[in-house]
Amino acid sequence: MAVTEVTQSGPDNDKESAPKVALLNNPEVRGWLFQCVLAVLVVYLAYAGWNNMNANLRAAGIASGWGFLSTNAGFAISQSLIEYSQASSTYGRVYIVGLLNTLVVAGAGIFFATIIGFIIGIARLSKNWMISRLATVYVESLRNVPLLLQIFIWYFGVLRLLPQPRQGFDFGVLGLLNNRGYFAPKPVWGEGAVLTVYAFLAACLIAWGIGRWARKRQMETGQIFPSFLVGLAVIVLLPLIVFFATGAPLSWDIPKMGGFRPSGGMTIIPEYIAMLVALSTYTASFIAEIVRAGILAVNKGQTEAAHALGLRNGQTLRLVVVPQALRIIIPPLTSQYLNLTKNSSLAVAIAYPELTSVFAGTALNQTGQAVEIISLTMLTYLTISLLTSLFMNWYNSRVALVER
């Protein structure tokens, strides 16, 4: 009986049968070698640059280090969300105040720009001739005028021309408006008010759970549950029930006109109002075009199919068109959010006390430590932008279509 020898192939046998090459001619080894050389070169350049910078600072007699953050700043800031004193607060405190002011104007700007942008974007597609033309005029007027000029218009052309405090507008319980800003009623929370806050957080969780349950139910049975209205009712009613059950622990500090200026309430300075209005309306003009393009990208067959199923126009837009358009809208929308956050640094032009103005401006001029202050300011904006991108990318992955 003849015996046939069968050669078995495998990874080990392939390696043994592969022709041997010199180590430097191996593409994998050569790739690692070049990357290591490049990494060493980058580290050396960074080290040499750091030493050169320190030598130049010493030669110029400029102090370096981060010790200045614990020294007294000695200047006033017109708006602070935390306790700040000109006599005792440090430059580290100035950094926190500027950062919080930046986050407040950027966060509010993103909120209002998104709402206005979606409304204008949908209005651009309206079949009503007047509404669509008005939306077009809004977009073309605002996005083609530099943002800095719009900030100047709102601040010097509108808010600074308001009447003096004595002749200002009195809205009764809604507050006062004059060229010093808007004096709004200030809520004063009493004992037990924290329970209302807990009830509100619990209501948000319940509404979120209702939404998830309704979506799962719709996927399994096709039946639509009014989760939005039910969730909204829970968010409104549950905190109200707890609020009145705890004795309504809330009163309002209504501003009143004093001898020279209003007293009481809380003051929203005109610089903040001008920045918020300019950033919101300017960015909304770009968001409107993004929304319009996203909706137009959805196939018309989707709308016709929704109408064939009996959905009304509003339901078709909310349940069919917008969810599909979001996967197109969100990536460029993220860029607009980042632009708005960085554009908030233009507030230095009207002296709104955000990060660039008080820290990279006043603090830098007083200490002269440009390297540390500019580096920290750049890292702060970079961190805010990366966190914003991270959140939007996560949300984009949540609303993306799932291929089956």
XYZ file of C-alpha atoms in Angstrom:
404
model
C 0.000 0.000 0.000
C 1.480 3.335 -1.098
C 1.815 6.027 1.559
C 1.440 9.645 0.465
C 3.066 12.339 2.624
C 0.872 15.378 3.024
C 2.576 18.645 3.885
C 0.583 20.513 6.536
C 0.469 24.288 6.223
C 0.164 26.656 9.166
C 1.523 29.897 10.628
C 4.684 28.218 11.915
C 5.347 26.481 8.620
C 4.640 29.724 6.695
C 7.183 31.603 8.822
C 9.744 28.867 8.215
C 9.072 28.882 4.473
C 9.127 32.729 4.177
C 12.388 34.082 2.770
C 14.626 35.680 5.337
C 15.279 39.418 4.933
C 17.661 41.782 6.659
C 16.314 43.473 9.789
C 16.521 47.002 8.312
C 14.747 45.841 5.183
C 11.792 44.550 7.194
C 8.956 47.098 6.618
C 7.490 46.538 10.082
C 10.784 47.051 11.896
C 11.666 50.027 9.746
C 8.295 51.656 10.480
C 8.792 51.312 14.232
C 12.331 52.700 13.916
C 11.198 55.840 12.067
C 8.396 56.459 14.583
C 10.815 56.169 17.515
C 13.236 58.600 15.867
C 10.391 61.079 15.242
C 9.171 60.795 18.854
C 12.688 61.451 20.204
C 13.036 64.451 17.886
C 9.712 65.943 19.035
C 10.635 65.504 22.715
C 14.038 67.090 22.131
C 12.522 70.103 20.333
C 9.992 70.608 23.133
C 12.760 70.366 25.773
C 15.010 72.775 23.875
C 12.139 75.217 23.355
C 11.216 75.130 27.050
C 14.836 75.800 28.114
C 15.183 78.581 25.548
C 11.974 80.232 26.772
C 13.097 80.133 30.425
C 16.510 81.556 29.509
C 14.887 84.427 27.610
C 12.505 85.142 30.502
C 15.416 85.236 32.965
C 17.392 87.516 30.636
C 14.399 89.877 30.351
C 13.856 89.860 34.122
C 10.327 88.425 33.823
C 9.154 86.175 36.650
C 7.876 82.698 35.823
C 5.960 80.020 37.686
C 2.443 79.657 39.018
C 2.898 81.425 42.350
C 1.052 84.499 41.080
C -2.254 82.569 41.243
C -2.215 82.879 45.045
C -1.413 86.608 45.156
C -4.002 89.370 45.552
C -5.508 90.597 42.260
C -6.644 94.004 43.533
C -9.149 94.889 40.819
C -12.932 94.757 40.672
C -15.068 92.557 38.403
C -18.541 93.763 37.413
C -20.162 90.290 37.382
C -19.264 87.291 39.509
C -21.264 84.120 40.136
C -19.140 83.307 43.182
C -17.953 85.459 46.046
C -15.293 87.870 44.852
C -13.642 90.755 46.683
C -11.331 93.347 45.205
C -9.459 93.561 48.501
C -8.729 89.890 49.144
C -9.412 87.708 46.080
C -6.467 86.170 44.225
C -5.637 85.750 40.548
C -6.699 82.114 40.885
C -10.123 83.417 41.909
C -10.097 85.753 38.901
C -9.541 82.728 36.637
C -12.541 80.895 38.128
C -14.780 83.980 37.864
C -13.799 84.492 34.216
C -14.313 80.810 33.424
C -17.797 80.768 34.986
C -18.797 83.931 33.118
C -17.604 82.359 29.864
C -19.583 79.183 30.523
C -22.713 81.170 31.422
C -22.748 83.275 28.256
C -21.713 80.344 26.022
C -24.201 77.880 27.538
C -27.114 80.329 27.328
C -26.030 81.307 23.816
C -26.043 77.687 22.642
C -29.488 77.138 24.166
C -31.133 80.147 22.518
C -29.237 79.803 19.225
C -30.454 76.206 18.879
C -34.091 77.139 19.486
C -34.013 80.191 17.180
C -32.043 78.294 14.524
C -34.505 75.384 14.396
C -37.493 77.760 14.184
C -35.925 79.866 11.422
C -34.710 76.773 9.549
C -38.203 75.254 9.479
C -39.696 78.658 8.618
C -37.384 78.809 5.575
C -39.193 75.726 4.230
C -42.672 77.078 4.952
C -45.155 77.227 2.064
C -46.303 80.576 3.417
C -44.592 83.165 1.189
C -44.292 85.843 3.897
C -42.874 83.506 6.583
C -40.266 81.949 4.274
C -39.150 85.387 2.977
C -38.863 86.829 6.475
C -36.741 83.835 7.496
C -34.548 84.353 4.416
C -34.043 88.024 5.266
C -33.077 87.079 8.826
C -30.482 84.534 7.683
C -28.933 86.666 4.943
C -28.866 89.803 7.100
C -27.211 88.341 10.178
C -24.761 85.807 8.809
C -23.192 88.344 6.406
C -22.435 91.002 9.035
C -19.334 90.483 11.244
C -20.149 89.348 14.745
C -18.057 92.084 16.341
C -20.145 94.756 14.611
C -23.337 93.089 15.817
C -22.006 93.127 19.364
C -21.285 96.847 19.033
C -24.774 97.477 17.600
C -26.529 95.719 20.484
C -24.311 97.303 23.153
C -23.641 100.871 21.937
C -26.630 101.242 19.605
C -29.357 99.705 21.774
C -28.536 99.033 25.409
C -26.371 102.095 26.087
C -29.104 104.326 24.633
C -31.722 103.140 27.110
C -32.997 105.761 29.612
C -31.167 106.637 32.816
C -32.217 104.675 35.923
C -34.713 107.325 37.067
C -36.423 107.390 33.650
C -36.046 103.632 32.991
C -38.781 101.170 32.133
C -40.705 99.802 35.113
C -42.313 96.394 34.456
C -43.746 96.062 37.971
C -43.112 92.638 39.455
C -41.104 91.687 36.353
C -38.319 94.141 37.164
C -36.713 97.329 35.808
C -34.806 98.066 32.607
C -32.442 100.993 32.027
C -28.930 101.684 30.738
C -27.440 100.013 33.844
C -28.956 96.677 32.833
C -31.997 94.577 33.640
C -32.938 94.366 37.327
C -34.855 91.107 37.642
C -36.789 89.666 40.620
C -34.537 87.476 42.769
C -35.921 84.212 44.182
C -35.400 83.758 47.928
C -35.730 80.102 48.889
C -36.878 79.177 52.364
C -36.509 76.088 54.539
C -37.562 72.881 52.799
C -37.037 74.273 49.311
C -34.448 71.612 48.587
C -37.252 69.014 48.565
C -38.748 70.769 45.543
C -35.406 70.481 43.777
C -35.246 66.765 44.588
C -38.816 66.370 43.295
C -37.856 68.080 40.044
C -34.864 65.754 39.556
C -37.039 62.738 40.342
C -39.675 63.959 37.870
C -37.003 64.246 35.147
C -35.949 60.641 35.801
C -39.558 59.463 35.696
C -40.153 61.336 32.407
C -37.012 59.758 30.957
C -38.227 56.301 32.025
C -41.653 56.942 30.490
C -39.997 57.930 27.227
C -37.911 54.753 27.102
C -40.909 52.570 27.965
C -43.064 54.288 25.308
C -40.370 53.830 22.648
C -39.986 50.147 23.477
C -43.765 49.681 23.442
C -44.057 51.385 20.081
C -41.312 49.193 18.592
C -43.038 46.027 19.830
C -46.697 46.860 19.182
C -46.689 49.927 16.902
C -48.914 51.807 19.346
C -47.969 55.432 20.021
C -48.012 56.661 23.616
C -48.055 60.446 24.276
C -44.805 60.242 26.241
C -43.904 63.916 25.654
C -47.116 65.300 27.128
C -47.154 62.790 29.984
C -43.502 63.458 30.805
C -44.058 67.214 30.680
C -47.032 66.858 33.019
C -44.928 64.840 35.470
C -42.104 67.405 35.379
C -44.524 70.255 36.063
C -46.972 68.675 38.501
C -44.699 66.648 40.802
C -42.482 69.608 41.868
C -45.614 71.778 42.268
C -47.223 69.217 44.583
C -44.069 69.002 46.711
C -43.690 72.796 46.628
C -47.160 73.454 48.047
C -46.984 70.468 50.421
C -43.871 72.002 52.038
C -45.604 75.354 52.564
C -44.490 77.150 49.366
C -40.988 78.064 50.662
C -40.317 80.754 48.059
C -40.505 84.531 48.075
C -39.317 87.129 45.578
C -37.019 90.091 46.135
C -38.579 92.644 43.762
C -36.181 95.455 42.664
C -37.276 98.990 43.479
C -36.055 102.337 42.280
C -33.810 103.990 44.878
C -32.229 107.432 45.095
C -29.668 106.944 42.337
C -30.158 103.401 41.078
C -32.498 100.446 41.635
C -32.026 98.367 44.746
C -32.867 94.736 45.435
C -33.368 91.895 42.956
C -30.533 90.658 40.790
C -28.715 92.678 38.148
C -28.051 91.426 34.631
C -25.432 93.806 33.261
C -25.896 95.245 29.730
C -22.592 93.706 28.572
C -23.978 90.220 29.234
C -27.281 90.996 27.478
C -25.467 92.368 24.417
C -23.166 89.334 24.188
C -26.024 86.868 24.665
C -28.265 88.481 22.033
C -25.454 88.909 19.490
C -24.070 85.384 19.899
C -27.522 83.752 19.834
C -28.913 85.577 16.804
C -25.663 85.402 14.791
C -25.096 81.662 15.375
C -28.809 80.931 14.843
C -28.525 82.189 11.259
C -25.974 79.443 10.510
C -27.900 76.784 12.433
C -31.029 77.665 10.428
C -29.251 76.816 7.183
C -27.924 73.568 8.675
C -31.446 72.585 9.758
C -32.889 73.477 6.347
C -30.233 71.426 4.550
C -30.775 68.456 6.880
C -34.527 68.424 6.320
C -34.167 68.761 2.539
C -31.756 65.803 2.562
C -34.517 63.483 3.792
C -36.164 61.695 0.901
C -39.628 63.035 0.034
C -40.836 59.455 -0.065
C -40.553 59.388 3.722
C -43.034 62.270 3.996
C -45.397 60.686 1.485
C -45.235 57.364 3.323
C -45.981 59.090 6.638
C -48.995 60.855 5.110
C -50.162 57.545 3.655
C -50.125 56.118 7.188
C -52.396 58.929 8.354
C -49.857 61.124 10.137
C -50.529 64.853 10.107
C -47.939 67.416 8.993
C -46.743 68.154 12.528
C -46.454 64.464 13.394
C -44.643 63.769 10.140
C -42.126 66.513 10.839
C -41.599 65.535 14.489
C -41.677 61.745 14.208
C -40.331 61.044 10.714
C -38.433 63.916 9.116
C -36.536 65.542 12.021
C -35.210 62.246 13.521
C -33.739 61.312 10.135
C -32.412 64.815 9.547
C -30.621 64.881 12.907
C -27.885 62.526 11.736
C -27.062 65.124 9.050
C -27.586 68.165 11.267
C -25.548 67.216 14.323
C -21.957 67.153 12.914
C -22.080 70.727 11.510
C -24.150 71.788 14.529
C -21.217 70.762 16.740
C -18.946 73.103 14.807
C -21.362 75.981 15.399
C -21.403 75.270 19.137
C -17.598 75.349 19.200
C -17.557 78.595 17.207
C -20.027 80.207 19.597
C -17.931 79.234 22.619
C -14.752 80.629 21.082
C -16.531 83.749 19.802
C -17.453 84.581 23.393
C -13.875 85.871 23.723
C -14.987 88.875 21.609
C -16.655 90.097 24.797
C -13.363 91.791 25.634
C -14.427 94.513 23.139
C -17.284 95.667 25.420
C -15.588 94.760 28.735
C -17.782 91.799 29.637
C -15.740 89.997 32.330
C -15.251 86.593 30.679
C -12.038 84.545 30.724
C -10.105 86.369 27.998
C -11.057 89.780 29.341
C -10.259 89.437 33.046
C -7.583 86.709 33.035
C -5.779 86.957 29.677
C -6.350 90.725 29.727
C -6.301 92.473 33.088
C -4.427 89.765 35.024
C -1.820 89.450 32.265
C -1.219 93.191 32.156
C -0.727 93.327 35.927
C 1.526 90.267 36.361
C 3.326 90.178 33.012
C 3.368 86.346 33.091
C 2.219 85.904 29.529
C 3.410 82.321 29.041
C 1.529 80.875 32.006
C -1.647 82.914 31.526
C -1.939 82.431 27.770
C -1.125 78.712 28.095
C -3.766 78.213 30.778
C -6.346 80.187 28.783
C -5.671 78.151 25.633
C -5.879 74.872 27.547
C -9.194 75.976 29.059
C -10.791 76.723 25.677
C -9.333 73.480 24.306
C -10.846 71.485 27.184
C -14.270 73.110 26.761
C -14.237 72.406 23.022
C -13.141 68.786 23.440
C -15.817 68.118 26.061
C -18.462 69.690 23.794
C -17.306 67.563 20.847
C -17.257 64.450 23.021
C -20.856 64.989 24.141
C -22.118 65.778 20.636
C -20.332 62.746 19.153
C -21.957 60.574 21.809
C -25.372 62.046 20.988
C -24.739 61.621 17.257
C -24.001 57.935 17.776
C -27.277 57.620 19.710
C -29.410 59.064 16.900
C -27.503 57.455 14.010
C -29.354 54.938 11.857
C -28.691 51.326 12.790
C -27.890 49.188 9.763
C -29.571 45.770 9.782
